[in-house]
Structures are given as C-alpha cells and as structure tokens.
Amino acid sequence: AQSVTQLGSHVSVSEGALVLLRCNYSSSVPPYLFWYVQYPNQGLQLLLKYTSAATLVKGINGFEAEFKKSETSFHLTKPSAHMSDAAEYFCAVSNQGYSSASKIIFGSGTRLSIRP
Amino acid sequence: GAVVSQHPSWVICKSGTSVKIECRSLDFQATTMFWYRQFPKQSLMLMATSNEGSKATYEQGVEKDKFLINHASLTLSTLTVTSAHPEDSSFYICSARAEGIYGYTFGSGTRLTVV
C-alpha cells in the first residue's frame, strides 16, 4: 500500500525566507509523487510531479522538490517565500503511475503562512 | 493544458433532498475520474473512482447508495448526493486523469451545505 506523511501541519516563515515542506512516502512499487497547492475554497493546482525521470523536479511559482529514494522523501522547497505562497500544500503518491488502476493518495496537508 | 470544470461551485439544499454535482473534462478525454471529499482543515479523502461506461469503485466506508456516481461519457462524471443530511455538508472535489503529460487534473470543488 502507498502512503505519504507530511511533517508539520503548519509552517510559518518570513517573507523572503526559505520554504521547506516535508514529505515522506511509503510505496511497494516505484512511486509517482506530486505536490499540490490549494487556496481557500478552491480545487487543487499541481505544483510539480516526479515520474521516475530527474530526481530534482522544478515546478511552478519557483518551487522545486527532490526525490531521495534512500530517505523515502520528496520535500518541497522554495528559496524565497512570497506572501502569495500562503496556502495549503498537499503531498501525494500514485501507486501505479498513470495506469488504469492507479489513484492518488494524499498526505494530511501543511498550511503555509508567510509573515511580513 | 488539461482543464476540469466542476459545477456548481457551491450549493445549499434542504435536508432530505438530492444534489447533483457535475465534473467535465473540457479539452481531453478522461477515461477515469475521481471524487474526493474534504472536511475543513483536513486532507482529501478519496470516495470513489469512476470509469467511463462501468460502475464506480467505492472506497471502504463510502455508501454507494447515498453517493451515486455516473460516468456516461468520456468527458462527464456526476456525483449525486441522495437524501442529503447536514453531516453530508462538505467540500467535494473531482479529478480527471488523462494519459500522457497531463496526469491528474482537479476541478475547483463544490461547497455543499445541507440545512
């Protein structure tokens, strides 16, 4: 079975500071991993995804994540936080990529707050 | 890019009535769609997987007679909450999967309030 664990339900950083949101995964097969962002009362927007190609994945809005198999981690980072980054972030794993049997399992989410 | 339209964005209904939520893939064919439920300040809980032309697969604990899912075409899946009660009030989000680079695309969600 697949699962993801997001460490820290709430992270607060100052504007301009480094953003680090942690995600560890568990998977019995090579995983596909995703980071999504959700603004209040909205759906989810894909930030980036890992699909077994390059281990360092660059996404939208300056975010990136590195797949580390040895640590079973897929942490999300951004060098300099912006006020508009305040939102809920979800790490997710897909059990079989894009096959007909695959589905996405979400972590519990991390709320990112940005201090002026 | 792939766009999923979900309608309505919010709905208020009386207890005991039924509500239908639509999820459409606008520029791609989605053989599989997913329905999620999200409680305030919580993560998304997968309710069911909907495959075009076949019965939906429900996750454990989800009442299939209460949450009716229909996926009659490659671009439309519907979720009907039957005999809604206040405890069904939640944020419902659909997702569609396309082959290739698009991956999983999410709708904007529907806020259901049952009074």
Short mmCIF file of C-alpha atoms in Angstrom, two decimals:
data_model
loop_
_atom_site.label_atom_id
_atom_site.label_comp_id
_atom_site.label_asym_id
_atom_site.label_seq_id
_atom_site.Cartn_x
_atom_site.Cartn_y
_atom_site.Cartn_z
CA ALA A 1 0.00 0.00 0.00
CA GLN A 2 1.06 3.56 -0.62
CA SER A 3 1.01 6.43 1.83
CA VAL A 4 2.53 9.83 2.43
CA THR A 5 3.34 11.58 5.67
CA GLN A 6 3.66 15.32 5.83
CA LEU A 7 5.63 16.50 8.81
CA GLY A 8 4.18 19.65 10.31
CA SER A 9 0.55 20.62 9.85
CA HIS A 10 1.51 24.30 9.94
CA VAL A 11 4.68 26.02 8.82
CA SER A 12 5.27 29.74 9.22
CA VAL A 13 8.15 31.59 7.55
CA SER A 14 9.05 35.21 6.98
CA GLU A 15 8.66 36.77 3.58
CA GLY A 16 11.88 36.20 1.66
CA ALA A 17 12.92 33.21 3.77
CA LEU A 18 13.43 29.65 2.64
CA VAL A 19 10.33 27.47 2.45
CA LEU A 20 10.74 23.79 3.32
CA LEU A 21 7.73 21.50 3.46
CA ARG A 22 8.49 17.90 4.34
CA CYS A 23 7.01 14.79 2.81
CA ASN A 24 7.95 11.16 3.28
CA TYR A 25 6.38 8.38 1.30
CA SER A 26 5.85 4.68 1.58
CA SER A 27 5.40 2.60 -1.53
CA SER A 28 5.89 -1.01 -2.52
CA VAL A 29 6.45 -0.02 -6.14
CA PRO A 30 8.38 2.86 -7.71
CA PRO A 31 6.18 5.81 -6.89
CA TYR A 32 4.94 8.78 -8.79
CA LEU A 33 4.94 11.75 -6.40
CA PHE A 34 3.15 15.06 -6.54
CA TRP A 35 2.87 18.36 -4.73
CA TYR A 36 -0.38 20.28 -4.99
CA VAL A 37 -1.37 23.68 -3.65
CA GLN A 38 -4.87 24.61 -2.53
CA TYR A 39 -6.12 28.12 -1.90
CA PRO A 40 -9.24 28.60 0.28
CA ASN A 41 -12.42 27.20 -1.24
CA GLN A 42 -10.64 26.18 -4.41
CA GLY A 43 -9.54 22.97 -6.03
CA LEU A 44 -6.00 21.72 -6.26
CA GLN A 45 -3.31 23.06 -8.54
CA LEU A 46 -0.35 20.90 -9.48
CA LEU A 47 2.96 22.42 -8.43
CA LEU A 48 5.21 19.65 -9.65
CA LYS A 49 5.47 15.91 -10.12
CA TYR A 50 8.10 13.20 -10.07
CA THR A 51 7.63 10.38 -12.54
CA SER A 52 10.94 8.48 -12.36
CA ALA A 53 12.93 10.85 -14.52
CA ALA A 54 15.17 13.51 -12.98
CA THR A 55 15.28 13.38 -9.19
CA LEU A 56 15.27 17.17 -8.86
CA VAL A 57 11.97 18.44 -10.13
CA LYS A 58 11.23 22.07 -10.82
CA GLY A 59 7.69 23.31 -10.68
CA ILE A 60 5.66 26.45 -10.99
CA ASN A 61 6.00 29.59 -8.87
CA GLY A 62 9.65 28.87 -8.07
CA PHE A 63 9.04 25.63 -6.18
CA GLU A 64 11.15 22.52 -6.55
CA ALA A 65 11.38 19.12 -4.90
CA GLU A 66 14.00 16.42 -4.76
CA PHE A 67 13.21 12.73 -4.81
CA LYS A 68 15.50 10.86 -2.42
CA LYS A 69 14.91 7.15 -2.58
CA SER A 70 17.31 6.38 0.27
CA GLU A 71 15.37 8.68 2.57
CA THR A 72 11.95 7.98 1.01
CA SER A 73 11.46 11.72 0.92
CA PHE A 74 10.11 14.28 -1.50
CA HIS A 75 10.47 17.60 0.29
CA LEU A 76 9.20 20.80 -1.31
CA THR A 77 11.37 23.92 -1.25
CA LYS A 78 11.37 27.49 -2.43
CA PRO A 79 14.37 29.78 -1.90
CA SER A 80 12.42 32.93 -1.11
CA ALA A 81 8.86 32.99 0.22
CA HIS A 82 6.30 35.41 -1.11
CA MET A 83 3.09 36.49 0.56
CA SER A 84 1.12 34.87 -2.24
CA ASP A 85 2.57 31.47 -1.29
CA ALA A 86 0.32 31.31 1.77
CA ALA A 87 -1.91 28.29 1.15
CA GLU A 88 -2.42 24.62 1.95
CA TYR A 89 0.06 22.22 0.39
CA PHE A 90 -0.53 18.54 -0.20
CA CYS A 91 1.98 15.86 -1.00
CA ALA A 92 0.56 12.87 -2.85
CA VAL A 93 1.62 9.49 -4.19
CA SER A 94 0.27 7.46 -7.06
CA ASN A 95 0.57 3.72 -6.77
CA GLN A 96 0.99 2.79 -10.41
CA GLY A 97 1.73 5.90 -12.30
CA TYR A 98 -0.88 6.56 -14.93
CA SER A 99 -2.11 3.02 -15.38
CA SER A 100 -5.82 2.32 -15.34
CA ALA A 101 -5.59 1.04 -11.78
CA SER A 102 -3.74 3.99 -10.33
CA LYS A 103 -5.13 6.54 -7.93
CA ILE A 104 -3.71 9.35 -5.85
CA ILE A 105 -3.34 9.14 -2.09
CA PHE A 106 -2.91 12.46 -0.30
CA GLY A 107 -1.00 13.44 2.78
CA SER A 108 -2.67 15.33 5.57
CA GLY A 109 -1.57 18.70 4.26
CA THR A 110 0.63 21.53 5.51
CA ARG A 111 -0.65 25.03 5.92
CA LEU A 112 1.99 27.56 4.95
CA SER A 113 1.79 31.03 6.50
CA ILE A 114 4.00 33.91 5.46
CA ARG A 115 4.95 36.62 7.95
CA PRO A 116 5.51 40.13 6.58
CA GLY B 1 -3.50 22.34 -20.88
CA ALA B 2 -5.99 19.98 -19.33
CA VAL B 3 -8.95 21.70 -17.70
CA VAL B 4 -11.60 20.18 -15.48
CA SER B 5 -14.78 22.12 -14.87
CA GLN B 6 -16.83 21.37 -11.79
CA HIS B 7 -20.33 22.72 -11.29
CA PRO B 8 -21.84 24.14 -9.18
CA SER B 9 -19.14 25.79 -7.12
CA TRP B 10 -21.47 25.98 -4.17
CA VAL B 11 -24.94 24.74 -3.34
CA ILE B 12 -27.29 24.94 -0.38
CA CYS B 13 -30.03 22.37 -0.14
CA LYS B 14 -32.65 21.27 2.34
CA SER B 15 -32.24 18.12 4.34
CA GLY B 16 -33.79 15.15 2.53
CA THR B 17 -33.30 16.47 -0.98
CA SER B 18 -30.78 15.29 -3.57
CA VAL B 19 -27.99 17.29 -5.14
CA LYS B 20 -26.08 16.59 -8.35
CA ILE B 21 -22.53 17.76 -8.95
CA GLU B 22 -21.01 17.69 -12.43
CA CYS B 23 -17.40 17.21 -13.40
CA ARG B 24 -16.38 17.81 -17.01
CA SER B 25 -13.06 17.46 -18.77
CA LEU B 26 -13.07 20.33 -21.24
CA ASP B 27 -10.22 19.63 -23.60
CA PHE B 28 -9.35 15.99 -23.13
CA GLN B 29 -10.98 12.63 -22.73
CA ALA B 30 -10.98 11.30 -19.22
CA THR B 31 -11.47 7.57 -19.02
CA THR B 32 -11.15 7.78 -15.25
CA MET B 33 -12.45 10.37 -12.84
CA PHE B 34 -12.13 10.51 -9.09
CA TRP B 35 -14.38 12.01 -6.44
CA TYR B 36 -12.97 13.34 -3.19
CA ARG B 37 -14.47 14.76 -0.05
CA GLN B 38 -12.68 17.29 2.10
CA PHE B 39 -13.67 18.39 5.58
CA PRO B 40 -12.49 21.78 6.90
CA LYS B 41 -8.76 21.90 7.53
CA GLN B 42 -8.37 18.28 6.52
CA SER B 43 -6.97 16.38 3.60
CA LEU B 44 -8.81 14.94 0.62
CA MET B 45 -10.48 11.62 1.16
CA LEU B 46 -10.99 9.52 -1.94
CA MET B 47 -14.63 8.48 -2.18
CA ALA B 48 -14.75 6.62 -5.45
CA THR B 49 -13.13 6.02 -8.79
CA SER B 50 -15.34 6.45 -11.80
CA ASN B 51 -14.61 4.71 -15.08
CA GLU B 52 -16.46 5.60 -18.24
CA GLY B 53 -19.13 3.10 -19.10
CA SER B 54 -18.79 0.97 -15.98
CA LYS B 55 -19.79 1.03 -12.35
CA ALA B 56 -17.82 3.20 -9.99
CA THR B 57 -15.47 1.67 -7.47
CA TYR B 58 -16.15 2.98 -3.99
CA GLU B 59 -13.64 3.23 -1.19
CA GLN B 60 -14.30 1.38 2.03
CA GLY B 61 -16.83 3.11 4.21
CA VAL B 62 -18.43 5.17 1.45
CA GLU B 63 -22.13 4.49 0.96
CA LYS B 64 -22.68 3.76 -2.71
CA ASP B 65 -26.44 4.18 -2.43
CA LYS B 66 -26.01 7.62 -0.94
CA PHE B 67 -23.32 8.89 -3.27
CA LEU B 68 -24.39 7.91 -6.76
CA ILE B 69 -21.75 8.25 -9.43
CA ASN B 70 -22.39 8.17 -13.15
CA HIS B 71 -19.71 8.37 -15.82
CA ALA B 72 -21.70 8.10 -19.01
CA SER B 73 -19.23 9.78 -21.35
CA LEU B 74 -15.52 10.39 -21.67
CA THR B 75 -15.97 14.00 -20.61
CA LEU B 76 -18.60 13.91 -17.89
CA SER B 77 -18.96 12.32 -14.49
CA THR B 78 -21.66 13.20 -11.98
CA LEU B 79 -21.94 12.73 -8.24
CA THR B 80 -25.43 12.76 -6.76
CA VAL B 81 -25.80 13.07 -3.02
CA THR B 82 -29.14 11.47 -2.29
CA SER B 83 -31.35 12.31 0.68
CA ALA B 84 -28.77 14.77 1.91
CA HIS B 85 -28.33 15.42 5.61
CA PRO B 86 -26.35 18.11 7.44
CA GLU B 87 -23.48 15.68 8.02
CA ASP B 88 -23.06 15.47 4.24
CA SER B 89 -22.07 19.13 4.20
CA SER B 90 -18.54 19.24 2.88
CA PHE B 91 -16.28 20.29 0.04
CA TYR B 92 -16.40 17.85 -2.85
CA ILE B 93 -13.65 17.80 -5.48
CA CYS B 94 -13.41 15.82 -8.67
CA SER B 95 -10.31 14.87 -10.58
CA ALA B 96 -9.78 13.51 -14.05
CA ARG B 97 -6.90 11.52 -15.42
CA ALA B 98 -5.66 11.73 -18.96
CA GLU B 99 -2.92 9.68 -20.47
CA GLY B 100 0.39 11.27 -21.18
CA ILE B 101 1.71 14.51 -19.79
CA TYR B 102 -1.43 15.90 -18.23
CA GLY B 103 -1.63 13.46 -15.37
CA TYR B 104 -4.28 14.25 -12.79
CA THR B 105 -6.27 17.46 -13.07
CA PHE B 106 -8.61 18.72 -10.39
CA GLY B 107 -11.85 20.64 -10.55
CA SER B 108 -12.37 23.76 -8.47
CA GLY B 109 -14.58 21.99 -5.97
CA THR B 110 -18.18 22.23 -4.80
CA ARG B 111 -19.12 23.50 -1.37
CA LEU B 112 -22.27 21.64 -0.28
CA THR B 113 -24.25 22.92 2.68
CA VAL B 114 -27.27 20.96 3.83
CA VAL B 115 -29.67 22.84 6.08
#
